[in-house]
Short mmCIF file of C-alpha atoms and ligand atoms in Angstrom, two decimals:
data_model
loop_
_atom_site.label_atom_id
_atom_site.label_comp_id
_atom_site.label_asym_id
_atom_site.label_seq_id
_atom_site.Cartn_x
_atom_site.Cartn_y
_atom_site.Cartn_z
CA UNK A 1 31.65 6.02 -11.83
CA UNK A 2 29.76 6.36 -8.58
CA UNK A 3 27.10 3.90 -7.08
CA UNK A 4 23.59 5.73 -8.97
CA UNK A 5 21.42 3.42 -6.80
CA UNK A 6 22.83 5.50 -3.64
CA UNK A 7 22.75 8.75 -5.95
CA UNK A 8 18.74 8.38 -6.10
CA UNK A 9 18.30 7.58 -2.66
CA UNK A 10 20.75 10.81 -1.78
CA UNK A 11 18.42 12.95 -4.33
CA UNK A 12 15.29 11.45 -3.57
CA UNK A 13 15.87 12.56 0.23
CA UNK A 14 13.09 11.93 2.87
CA UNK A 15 9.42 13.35 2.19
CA UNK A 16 9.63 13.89 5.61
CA UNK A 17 12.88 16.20 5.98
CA UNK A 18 12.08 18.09 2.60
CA UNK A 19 8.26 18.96 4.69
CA UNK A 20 10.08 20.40 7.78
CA UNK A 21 13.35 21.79 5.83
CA UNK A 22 10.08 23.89 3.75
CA UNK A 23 8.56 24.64 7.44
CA UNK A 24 12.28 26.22 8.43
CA UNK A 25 11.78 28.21 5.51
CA UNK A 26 8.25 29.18 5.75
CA UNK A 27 8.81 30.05 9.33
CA UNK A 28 11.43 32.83 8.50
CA UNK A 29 8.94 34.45 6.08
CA UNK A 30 5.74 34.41 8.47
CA UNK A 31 7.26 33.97 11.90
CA UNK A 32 8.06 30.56 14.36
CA UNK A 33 4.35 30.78 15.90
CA UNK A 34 2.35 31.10 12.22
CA UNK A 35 3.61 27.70 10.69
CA UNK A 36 1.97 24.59 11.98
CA UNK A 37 4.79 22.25 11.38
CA UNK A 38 3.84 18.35 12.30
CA UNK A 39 5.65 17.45 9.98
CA UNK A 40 8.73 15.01 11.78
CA UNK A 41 9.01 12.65 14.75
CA UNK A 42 11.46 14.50 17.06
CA UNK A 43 10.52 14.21 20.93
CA UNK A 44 9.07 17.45 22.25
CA UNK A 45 9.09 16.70 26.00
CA UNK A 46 13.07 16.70 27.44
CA UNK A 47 14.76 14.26 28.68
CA UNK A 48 14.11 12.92 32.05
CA UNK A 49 16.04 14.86 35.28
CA UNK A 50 17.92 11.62 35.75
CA UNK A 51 19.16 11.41 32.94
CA UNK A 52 20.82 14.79 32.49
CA UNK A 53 22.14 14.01 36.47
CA UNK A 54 23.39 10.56 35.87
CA UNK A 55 25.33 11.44 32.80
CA UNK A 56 26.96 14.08 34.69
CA UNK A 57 27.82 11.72 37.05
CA UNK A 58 29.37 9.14 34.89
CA UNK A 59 31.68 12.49 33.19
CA UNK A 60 33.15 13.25 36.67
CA UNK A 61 33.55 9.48 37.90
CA UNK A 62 34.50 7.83 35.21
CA UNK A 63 37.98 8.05 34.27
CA UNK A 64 38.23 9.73 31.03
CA UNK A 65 40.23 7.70 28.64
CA UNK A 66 38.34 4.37 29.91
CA UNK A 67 34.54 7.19 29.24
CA UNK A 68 35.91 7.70 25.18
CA UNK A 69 37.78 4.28 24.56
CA UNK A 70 36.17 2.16 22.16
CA UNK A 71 33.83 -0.89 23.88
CA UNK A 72 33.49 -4.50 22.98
CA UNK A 73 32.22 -4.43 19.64
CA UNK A 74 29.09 -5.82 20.64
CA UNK A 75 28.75 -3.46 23.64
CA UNK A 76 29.50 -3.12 26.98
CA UNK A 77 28.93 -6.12 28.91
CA UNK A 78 27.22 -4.62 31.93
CA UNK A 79 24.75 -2.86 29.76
CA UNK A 80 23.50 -5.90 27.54
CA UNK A 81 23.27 -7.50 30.64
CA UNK A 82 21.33 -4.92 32.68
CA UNK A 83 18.97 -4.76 29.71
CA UNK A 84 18.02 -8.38 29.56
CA UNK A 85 17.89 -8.56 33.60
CA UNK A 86 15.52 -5.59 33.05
CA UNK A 87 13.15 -7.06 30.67
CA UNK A 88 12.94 -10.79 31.76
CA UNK A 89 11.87 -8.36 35.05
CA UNK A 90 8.73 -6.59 33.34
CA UNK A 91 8.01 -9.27 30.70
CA UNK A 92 8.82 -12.48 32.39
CA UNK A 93 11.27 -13.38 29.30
CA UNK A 94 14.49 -15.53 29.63
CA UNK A 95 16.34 -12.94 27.27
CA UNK A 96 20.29 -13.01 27.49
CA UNK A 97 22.74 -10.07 27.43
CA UNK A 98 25.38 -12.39 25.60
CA UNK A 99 22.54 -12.24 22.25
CA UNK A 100 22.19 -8.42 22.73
CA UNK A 101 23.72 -5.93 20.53
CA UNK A 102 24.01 -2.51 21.12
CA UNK A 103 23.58 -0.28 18.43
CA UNK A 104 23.33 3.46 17.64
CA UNK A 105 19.99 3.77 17.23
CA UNK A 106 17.24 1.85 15.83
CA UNK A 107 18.01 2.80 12.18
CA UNK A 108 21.24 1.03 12.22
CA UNK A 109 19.68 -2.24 14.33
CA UNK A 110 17.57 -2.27 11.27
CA UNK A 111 20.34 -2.18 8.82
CA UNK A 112 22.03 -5.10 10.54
CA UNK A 113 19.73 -7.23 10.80
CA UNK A 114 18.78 -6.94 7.40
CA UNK A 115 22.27 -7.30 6.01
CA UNK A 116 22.78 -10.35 8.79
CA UNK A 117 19.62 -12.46 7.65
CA UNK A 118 18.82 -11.14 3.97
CA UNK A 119 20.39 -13.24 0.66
CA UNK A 120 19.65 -11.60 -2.56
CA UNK A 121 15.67 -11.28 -3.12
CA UNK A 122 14.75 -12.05 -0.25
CA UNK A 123 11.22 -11.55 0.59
CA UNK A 124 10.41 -9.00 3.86
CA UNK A 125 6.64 -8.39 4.62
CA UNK A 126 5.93 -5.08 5.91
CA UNK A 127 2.46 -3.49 6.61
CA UNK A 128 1.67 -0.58 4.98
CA UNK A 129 1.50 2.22 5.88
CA UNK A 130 5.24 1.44 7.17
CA UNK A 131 8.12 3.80 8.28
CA UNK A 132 9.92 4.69 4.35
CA UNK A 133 13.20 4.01 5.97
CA UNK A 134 12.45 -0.28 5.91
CA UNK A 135 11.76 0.11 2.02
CA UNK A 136 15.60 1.67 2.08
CA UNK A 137 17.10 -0.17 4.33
CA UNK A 138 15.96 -3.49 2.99
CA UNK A 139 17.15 -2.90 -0.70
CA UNK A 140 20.08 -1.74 0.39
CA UNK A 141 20.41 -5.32 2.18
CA UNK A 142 19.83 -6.71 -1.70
CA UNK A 143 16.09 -7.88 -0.37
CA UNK A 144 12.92 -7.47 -2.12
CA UNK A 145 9.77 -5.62 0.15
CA UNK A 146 6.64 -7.31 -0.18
CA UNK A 147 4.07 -4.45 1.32
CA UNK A 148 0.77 -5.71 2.40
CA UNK A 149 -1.80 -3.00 3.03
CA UNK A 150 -3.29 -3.08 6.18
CA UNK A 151 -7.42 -2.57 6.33
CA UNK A 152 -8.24 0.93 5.80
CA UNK A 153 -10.46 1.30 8.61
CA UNK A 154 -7.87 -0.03 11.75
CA UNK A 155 -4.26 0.72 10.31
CA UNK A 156 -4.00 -3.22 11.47
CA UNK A 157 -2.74 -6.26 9.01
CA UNK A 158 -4.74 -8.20 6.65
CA UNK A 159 -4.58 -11.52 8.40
CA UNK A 160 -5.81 -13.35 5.21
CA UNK A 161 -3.25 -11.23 3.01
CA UNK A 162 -0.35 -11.80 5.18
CA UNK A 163 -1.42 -15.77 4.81
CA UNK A 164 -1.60 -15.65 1.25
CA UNK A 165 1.48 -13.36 0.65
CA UNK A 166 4.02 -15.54 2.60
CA UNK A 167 6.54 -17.56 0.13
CA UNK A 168 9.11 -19.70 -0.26
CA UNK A 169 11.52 -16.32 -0.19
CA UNK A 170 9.75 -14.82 2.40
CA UNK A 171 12.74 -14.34 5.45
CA UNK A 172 11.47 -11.96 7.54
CA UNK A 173 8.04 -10.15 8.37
CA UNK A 174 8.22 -6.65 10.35
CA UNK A 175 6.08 -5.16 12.51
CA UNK A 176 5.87 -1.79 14.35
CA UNK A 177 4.35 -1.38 17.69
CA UNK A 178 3.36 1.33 18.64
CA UNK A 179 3.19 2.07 15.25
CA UNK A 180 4.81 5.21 13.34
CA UNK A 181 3.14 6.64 11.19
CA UNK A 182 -0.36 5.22 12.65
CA UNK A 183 -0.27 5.55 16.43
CA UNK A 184 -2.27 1.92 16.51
CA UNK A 185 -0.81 -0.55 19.31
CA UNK A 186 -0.81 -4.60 17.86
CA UNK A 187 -2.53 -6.09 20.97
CA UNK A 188 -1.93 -9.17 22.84
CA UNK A 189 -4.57 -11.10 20.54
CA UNK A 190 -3.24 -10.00 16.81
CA UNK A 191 0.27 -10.94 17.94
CA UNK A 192 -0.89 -14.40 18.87
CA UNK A 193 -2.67 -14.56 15.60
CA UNK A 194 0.59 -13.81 13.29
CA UNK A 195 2.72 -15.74 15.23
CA UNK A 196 0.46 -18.87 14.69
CA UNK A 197 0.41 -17.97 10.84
CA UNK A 198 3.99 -17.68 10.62
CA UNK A 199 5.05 -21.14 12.81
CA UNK A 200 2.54 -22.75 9.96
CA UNK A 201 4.09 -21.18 7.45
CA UNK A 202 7.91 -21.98 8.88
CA UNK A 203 6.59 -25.79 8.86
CA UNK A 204 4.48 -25.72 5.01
CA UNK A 205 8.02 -24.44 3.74
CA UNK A 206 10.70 -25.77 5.88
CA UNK A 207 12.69 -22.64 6.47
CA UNK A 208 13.14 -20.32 9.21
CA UNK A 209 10.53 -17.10 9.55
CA UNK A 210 12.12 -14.13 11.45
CA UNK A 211 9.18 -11.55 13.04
CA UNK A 212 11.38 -8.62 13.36
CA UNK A 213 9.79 -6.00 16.06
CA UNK A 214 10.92 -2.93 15.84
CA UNK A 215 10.05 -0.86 18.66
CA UNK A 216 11.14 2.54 19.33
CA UNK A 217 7.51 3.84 20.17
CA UNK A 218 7.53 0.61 23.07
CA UNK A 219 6.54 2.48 25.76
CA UNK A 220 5.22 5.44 24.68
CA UNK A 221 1.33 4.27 25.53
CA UNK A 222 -1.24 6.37 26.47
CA UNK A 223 -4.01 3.52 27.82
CA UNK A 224 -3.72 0.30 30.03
CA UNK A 225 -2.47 -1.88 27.14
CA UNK A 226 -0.34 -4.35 28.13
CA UNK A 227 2.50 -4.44 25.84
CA UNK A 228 2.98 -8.44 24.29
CA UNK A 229 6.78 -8.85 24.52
CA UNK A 230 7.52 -10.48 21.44
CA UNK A 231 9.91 -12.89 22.49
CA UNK A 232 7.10 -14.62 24.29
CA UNK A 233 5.04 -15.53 21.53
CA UNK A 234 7.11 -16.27 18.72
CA UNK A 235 10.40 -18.87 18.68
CA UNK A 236 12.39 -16.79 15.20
CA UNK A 237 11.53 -13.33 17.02
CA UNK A 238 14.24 -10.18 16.81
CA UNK A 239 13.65 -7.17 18.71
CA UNK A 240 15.08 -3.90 17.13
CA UNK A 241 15.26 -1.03 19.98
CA UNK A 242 15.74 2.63 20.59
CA UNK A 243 16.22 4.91 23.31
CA UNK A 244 15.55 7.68 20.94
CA UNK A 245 11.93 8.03 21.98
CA UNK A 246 11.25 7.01 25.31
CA UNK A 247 14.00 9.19 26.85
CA UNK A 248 13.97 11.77 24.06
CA UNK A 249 17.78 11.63 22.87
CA UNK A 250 17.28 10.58 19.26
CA UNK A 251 20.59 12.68 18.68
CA UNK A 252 22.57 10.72 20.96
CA UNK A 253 21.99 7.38 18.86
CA UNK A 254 21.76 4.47 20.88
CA UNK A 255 19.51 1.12 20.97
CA UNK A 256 19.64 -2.35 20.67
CA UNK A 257 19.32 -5.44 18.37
CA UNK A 258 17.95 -8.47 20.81
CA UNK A 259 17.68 -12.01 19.84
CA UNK A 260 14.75 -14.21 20.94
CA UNK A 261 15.60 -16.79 23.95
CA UNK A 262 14.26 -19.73 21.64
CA UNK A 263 15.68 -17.98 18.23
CA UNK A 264 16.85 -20.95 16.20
CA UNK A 265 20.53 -21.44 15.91
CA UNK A 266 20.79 -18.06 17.41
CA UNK A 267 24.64 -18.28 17.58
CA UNK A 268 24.84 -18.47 13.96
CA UNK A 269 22.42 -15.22 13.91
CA UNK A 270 24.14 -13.69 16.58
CA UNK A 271 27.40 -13.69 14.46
CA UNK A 272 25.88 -13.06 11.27
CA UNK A 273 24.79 -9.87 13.20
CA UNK A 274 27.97 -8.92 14.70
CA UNK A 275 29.59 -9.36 11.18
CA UNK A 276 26.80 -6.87 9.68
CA UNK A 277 27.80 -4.51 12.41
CA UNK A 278 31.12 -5.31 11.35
CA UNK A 279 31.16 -4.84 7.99
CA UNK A 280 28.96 -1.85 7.84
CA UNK A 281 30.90 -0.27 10.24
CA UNK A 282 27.97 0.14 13.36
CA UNK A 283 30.51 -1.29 16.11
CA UNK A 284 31.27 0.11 19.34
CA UNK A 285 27.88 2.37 19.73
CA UNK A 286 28.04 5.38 21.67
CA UNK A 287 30.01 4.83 25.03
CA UNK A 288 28.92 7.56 26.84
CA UNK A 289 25.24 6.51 26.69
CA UNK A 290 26.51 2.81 26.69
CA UNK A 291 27.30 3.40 30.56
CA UNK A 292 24.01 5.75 31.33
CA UNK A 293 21.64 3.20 30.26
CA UNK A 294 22.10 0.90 33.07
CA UNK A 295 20.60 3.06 35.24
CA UNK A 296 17.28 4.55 33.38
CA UNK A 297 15.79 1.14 32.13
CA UNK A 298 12.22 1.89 32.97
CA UNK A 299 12.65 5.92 32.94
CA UNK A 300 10.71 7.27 30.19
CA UNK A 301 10.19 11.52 29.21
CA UNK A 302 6.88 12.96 30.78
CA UNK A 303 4.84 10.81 27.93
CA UNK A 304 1.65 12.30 29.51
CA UNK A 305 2.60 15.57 27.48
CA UNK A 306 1.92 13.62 24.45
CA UNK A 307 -1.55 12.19 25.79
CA UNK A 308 -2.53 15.95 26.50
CA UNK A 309 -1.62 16.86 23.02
CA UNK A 310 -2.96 13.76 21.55
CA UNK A 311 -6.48 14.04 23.05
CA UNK A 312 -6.58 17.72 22.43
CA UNK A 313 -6.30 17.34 18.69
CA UNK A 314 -8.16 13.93 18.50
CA UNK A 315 -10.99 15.42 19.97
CA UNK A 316 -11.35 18.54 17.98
CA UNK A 317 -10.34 16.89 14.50
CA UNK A 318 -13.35 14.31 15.26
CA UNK A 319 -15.37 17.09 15.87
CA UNK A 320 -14.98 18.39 12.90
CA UNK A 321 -15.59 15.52 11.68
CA UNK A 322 -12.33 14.14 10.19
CA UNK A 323 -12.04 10.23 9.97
CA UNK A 324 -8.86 9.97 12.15
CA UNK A 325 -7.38 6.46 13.45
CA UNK A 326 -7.41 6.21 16.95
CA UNK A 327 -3.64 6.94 18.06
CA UNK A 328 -2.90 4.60 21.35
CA UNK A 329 0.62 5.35 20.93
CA UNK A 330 3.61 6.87 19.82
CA UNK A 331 3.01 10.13 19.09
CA UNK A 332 1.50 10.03 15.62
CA UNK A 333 -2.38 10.91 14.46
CA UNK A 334 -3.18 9.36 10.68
CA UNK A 335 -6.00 11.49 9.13
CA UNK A 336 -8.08 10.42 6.58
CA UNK A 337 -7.75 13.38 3.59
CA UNK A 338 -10.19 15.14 2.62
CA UNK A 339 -9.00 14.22 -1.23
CA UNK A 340 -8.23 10.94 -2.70
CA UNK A 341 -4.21 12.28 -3.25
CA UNK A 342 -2.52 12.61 -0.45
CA UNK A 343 0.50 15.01 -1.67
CA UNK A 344 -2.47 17.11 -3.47
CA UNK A 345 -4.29 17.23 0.33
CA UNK A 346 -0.92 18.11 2.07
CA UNK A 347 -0.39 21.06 -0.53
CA UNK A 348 -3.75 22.35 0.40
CA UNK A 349 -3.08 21.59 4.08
CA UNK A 350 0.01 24.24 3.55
CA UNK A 351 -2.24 27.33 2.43
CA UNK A 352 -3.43 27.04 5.92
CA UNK A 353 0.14 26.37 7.31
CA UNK A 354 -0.41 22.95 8.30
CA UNK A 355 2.34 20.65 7.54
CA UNK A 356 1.33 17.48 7.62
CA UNK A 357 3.30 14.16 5.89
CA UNK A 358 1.70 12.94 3.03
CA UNK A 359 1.36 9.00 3.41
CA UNK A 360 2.56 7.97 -0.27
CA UNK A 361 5.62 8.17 1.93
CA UNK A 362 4.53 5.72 4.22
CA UNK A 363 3.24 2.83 0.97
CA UNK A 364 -0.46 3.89 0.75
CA UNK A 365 -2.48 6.70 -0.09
CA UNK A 366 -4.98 9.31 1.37
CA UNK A 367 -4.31 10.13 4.67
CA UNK A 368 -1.61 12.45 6.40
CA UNK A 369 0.40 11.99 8.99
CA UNK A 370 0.08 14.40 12.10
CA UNK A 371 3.40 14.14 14.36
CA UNK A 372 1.71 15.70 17.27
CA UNK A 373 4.95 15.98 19.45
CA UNK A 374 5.12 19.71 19.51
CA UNK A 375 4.00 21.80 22.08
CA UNK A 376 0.24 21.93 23.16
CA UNK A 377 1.00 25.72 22.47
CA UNK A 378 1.17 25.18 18.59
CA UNK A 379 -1.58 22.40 18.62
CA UNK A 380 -3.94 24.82 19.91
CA UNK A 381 -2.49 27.55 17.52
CA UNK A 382 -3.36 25.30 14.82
CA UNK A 383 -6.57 24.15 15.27
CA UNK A 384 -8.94 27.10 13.11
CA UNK A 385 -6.84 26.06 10.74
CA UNK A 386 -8.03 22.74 10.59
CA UNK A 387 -11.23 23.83 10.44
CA UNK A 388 -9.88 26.45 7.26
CA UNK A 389 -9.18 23.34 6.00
CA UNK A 390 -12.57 21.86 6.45
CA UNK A 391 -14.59 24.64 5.27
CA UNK A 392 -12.12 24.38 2.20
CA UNK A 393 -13.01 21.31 1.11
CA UNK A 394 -16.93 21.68 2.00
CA UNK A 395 -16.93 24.50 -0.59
CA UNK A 396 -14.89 23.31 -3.27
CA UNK A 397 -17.08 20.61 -2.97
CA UNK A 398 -20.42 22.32 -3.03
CA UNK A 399 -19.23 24.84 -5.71
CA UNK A 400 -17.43 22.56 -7.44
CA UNK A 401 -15.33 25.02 -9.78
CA UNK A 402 -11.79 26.58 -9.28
CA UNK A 403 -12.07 27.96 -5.88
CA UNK A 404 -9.02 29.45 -4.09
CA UNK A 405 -8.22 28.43 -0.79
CA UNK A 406 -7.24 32.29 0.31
CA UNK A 407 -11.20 32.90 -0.25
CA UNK A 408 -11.38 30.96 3.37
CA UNK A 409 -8.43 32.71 4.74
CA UNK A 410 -9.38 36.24 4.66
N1 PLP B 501 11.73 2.73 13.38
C1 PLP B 501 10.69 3.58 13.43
C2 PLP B 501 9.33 3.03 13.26
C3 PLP B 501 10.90 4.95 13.63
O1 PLP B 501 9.85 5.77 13.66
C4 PLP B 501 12.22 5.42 13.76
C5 PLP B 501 12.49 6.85 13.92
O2 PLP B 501 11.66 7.72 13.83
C6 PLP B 501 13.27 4.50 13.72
C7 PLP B 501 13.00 3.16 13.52
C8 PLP B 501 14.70 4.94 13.85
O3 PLP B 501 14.97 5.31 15.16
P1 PLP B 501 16.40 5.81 15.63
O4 PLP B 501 16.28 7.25 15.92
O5 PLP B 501 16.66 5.10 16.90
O6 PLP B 501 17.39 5.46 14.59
#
């Protein structure tokens, strides 16, 4: 007999992958330029220069059996140790490099930490919308997801929910920032605000409140927000990185899991999160891009490509008068639909061959999610058929009967 619960989650798949899998396929019937895929969150812009240059130079320096040999569990010394030197640097922390532990990717930091700091039913508090892969993650981890919807009209949390939904189980709270699949940024103020509900909370019940930021979008920014460094604000705080974003090499799978300066008894968490790692096999990340990331902390892609493509389509879908949130960050635009189901809107959206993510997927309903890191090419490709899309719904609402969307099209 074979585990079912993993059998659904294999069969279930991602909304996300089974959107752009359907764009490959669309784009072999109709051509690469006709399909309008926005469909997943894979960085557009390459990798920086020095990158590409500096892992070069690691291939030909470094002696080859030290380059491939397994690292300290954990990670490589030098490299935890950079990182933390690097952030107390731009956000005047006290971090360590001996409670950093490198990972490959975010996905897995996630897993960790859930497995490290979750008993069985477990409450975790995530904001909805919220990335699908926390929902997996989490139950995997034998915890229970508590999703509070965040107000309609900001994509930002429910203050007076989040008060009210905190338990007895509650162990962790999550938040994303810069947010996938949203693009809003939690400022300086909001963070302030949950981390003073959550050291109440951590007193009313006695027990120990993890925030858990996970921030692969950290500084993908496209105004003169200054990012609130987590660890600064809040005691129980756990940073979840990835490099995936910022210097575009989600293939390459590296990141970091980073424990709060004032975490309490953070060697008992730090273990606990080297036995995860352990015991779910995420040991030893990548060493390759262990050793390169020394030397691009504070190198990001050309993020400005992003802001080009962001304000482009912003612009135009406010124009036509969509009700979009505001994306600061990452590179993610959440449209209100035009109908109250979202999978119904995203099948209409694919007459005009738009692909856009349904957010069901993300834990609310009726709006899409535009991943807008393409190429400005495409975005400007795409935009008559936004307004297709418009005009689609303006008649079917006017006329009010059976109307077929190929009426608009031809
Ligand atoms: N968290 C969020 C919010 C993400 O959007 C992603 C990837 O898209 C991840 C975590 C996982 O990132 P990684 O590629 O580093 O595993």
């Amino acid at each position: 007999m074979i585990n079912e619960k993993m059998k659904k989650v294999g069969k279930e798949g991602s909304a996300i992958v089974e959107l752009s899998d359907y764009g490959k396929k669309r784009k072999k019937e109709i051509g690469e330029n006709n399909v309008f895929d926005f469909s997943i969150g894979n960085p557009s812009v390459p990798c920086p220069d020095s990158v590409t240059k500096n892992l070069i130079d690691i291939i030909k320096n470094t002696d080859p059996v030290k380059l491939h040999s397994y690292t300290s569990m954990n990670g490589v010394y030098e490299t935890r140790h950079a990182i933390a030197e690097y952030l107390n640097k731009t956000y005047g922390s006290s971090l360590s490099g001996e409670y950093i532990y490198m990972t490959p990717g975010a996905s897995s930091g996630l897993t960790i930490c859930f497995h490290a700091l979750l008993n069985k039913d477990d409450e975790v508090i995530v904001f909805a919308p919220f990335f699908p892969e926390y929902k997996v993650f989490i139950e995997k981890a034998y915890g229970k997801v508590v999703a509070l919807n965040c107000d309609k009209n900001t994509c930002l949390p429910d203050l007076k929910l989040l008060k009210k939904s905190i338990t007895k189980r509650t162990k962790m709270v999550i938040i994303n920032s810069p947010n996938n699949p949203t693009g809003v940024i939690y400022k300086e103020d909001l963070i302030k605000q949950i981390s003073s509900i959550l050291n109440q909370k951590q007193k009313e019940y006695d027990q120990d409140i993890y925030l858990l930021s996970d921030e692969p979008y950290r500084e993908l920014i496209y105004s003169d927000v200054k990012y609130p460094f987590i660890t600064n604000y809040y005691s129980n705080s756990i940073v979840v990185y990835s490099f995936s974003k910022s210097l575009s090499l989600p293939g390459e799978r590296i990141g970091y899991i980073l424990l709060g300066d004032k975490l309490h008894k953070k060697e008992d968490v730090y273990n606990a999160i080297k036995g995860a790692g352990r015991s779910l096999g995420y040991e030893s990340a990548p060493a390759l891009f262990q050793y390169l990331i020394p030397s691009c902390l504070g190198v990001t892609s050309n993020i400005s490509i992003y802001k080009e493509n962001r304000d482009i389509l912003y612009n135009y879908l406010i124009e036509l008068g969509y009700q979009v949130i505001y994306p600061e960050g990452a590179f993610y635009s959440f449209m209100k639909c035009l109908e109250e189901d979202s999978i119904k809107f995203s099948n209409v959206a694919k007459k005009f061959e738009l692909l856009l993510v349904p957010s069901n997927t993300f834990g609310i309903n009726g709006f899409v999610r535009i991943s807008y890191c393409v190429s400005k090419e495409m975005i400007i490709k795409s935009l008559p058929s936004f307004k297709k899309l418009k005009q689609y719904y303006a008649i079917k609402k006017r006329s009010n009967y059976g109307f077929k969307a190929n009426k608009i099209k031809n």
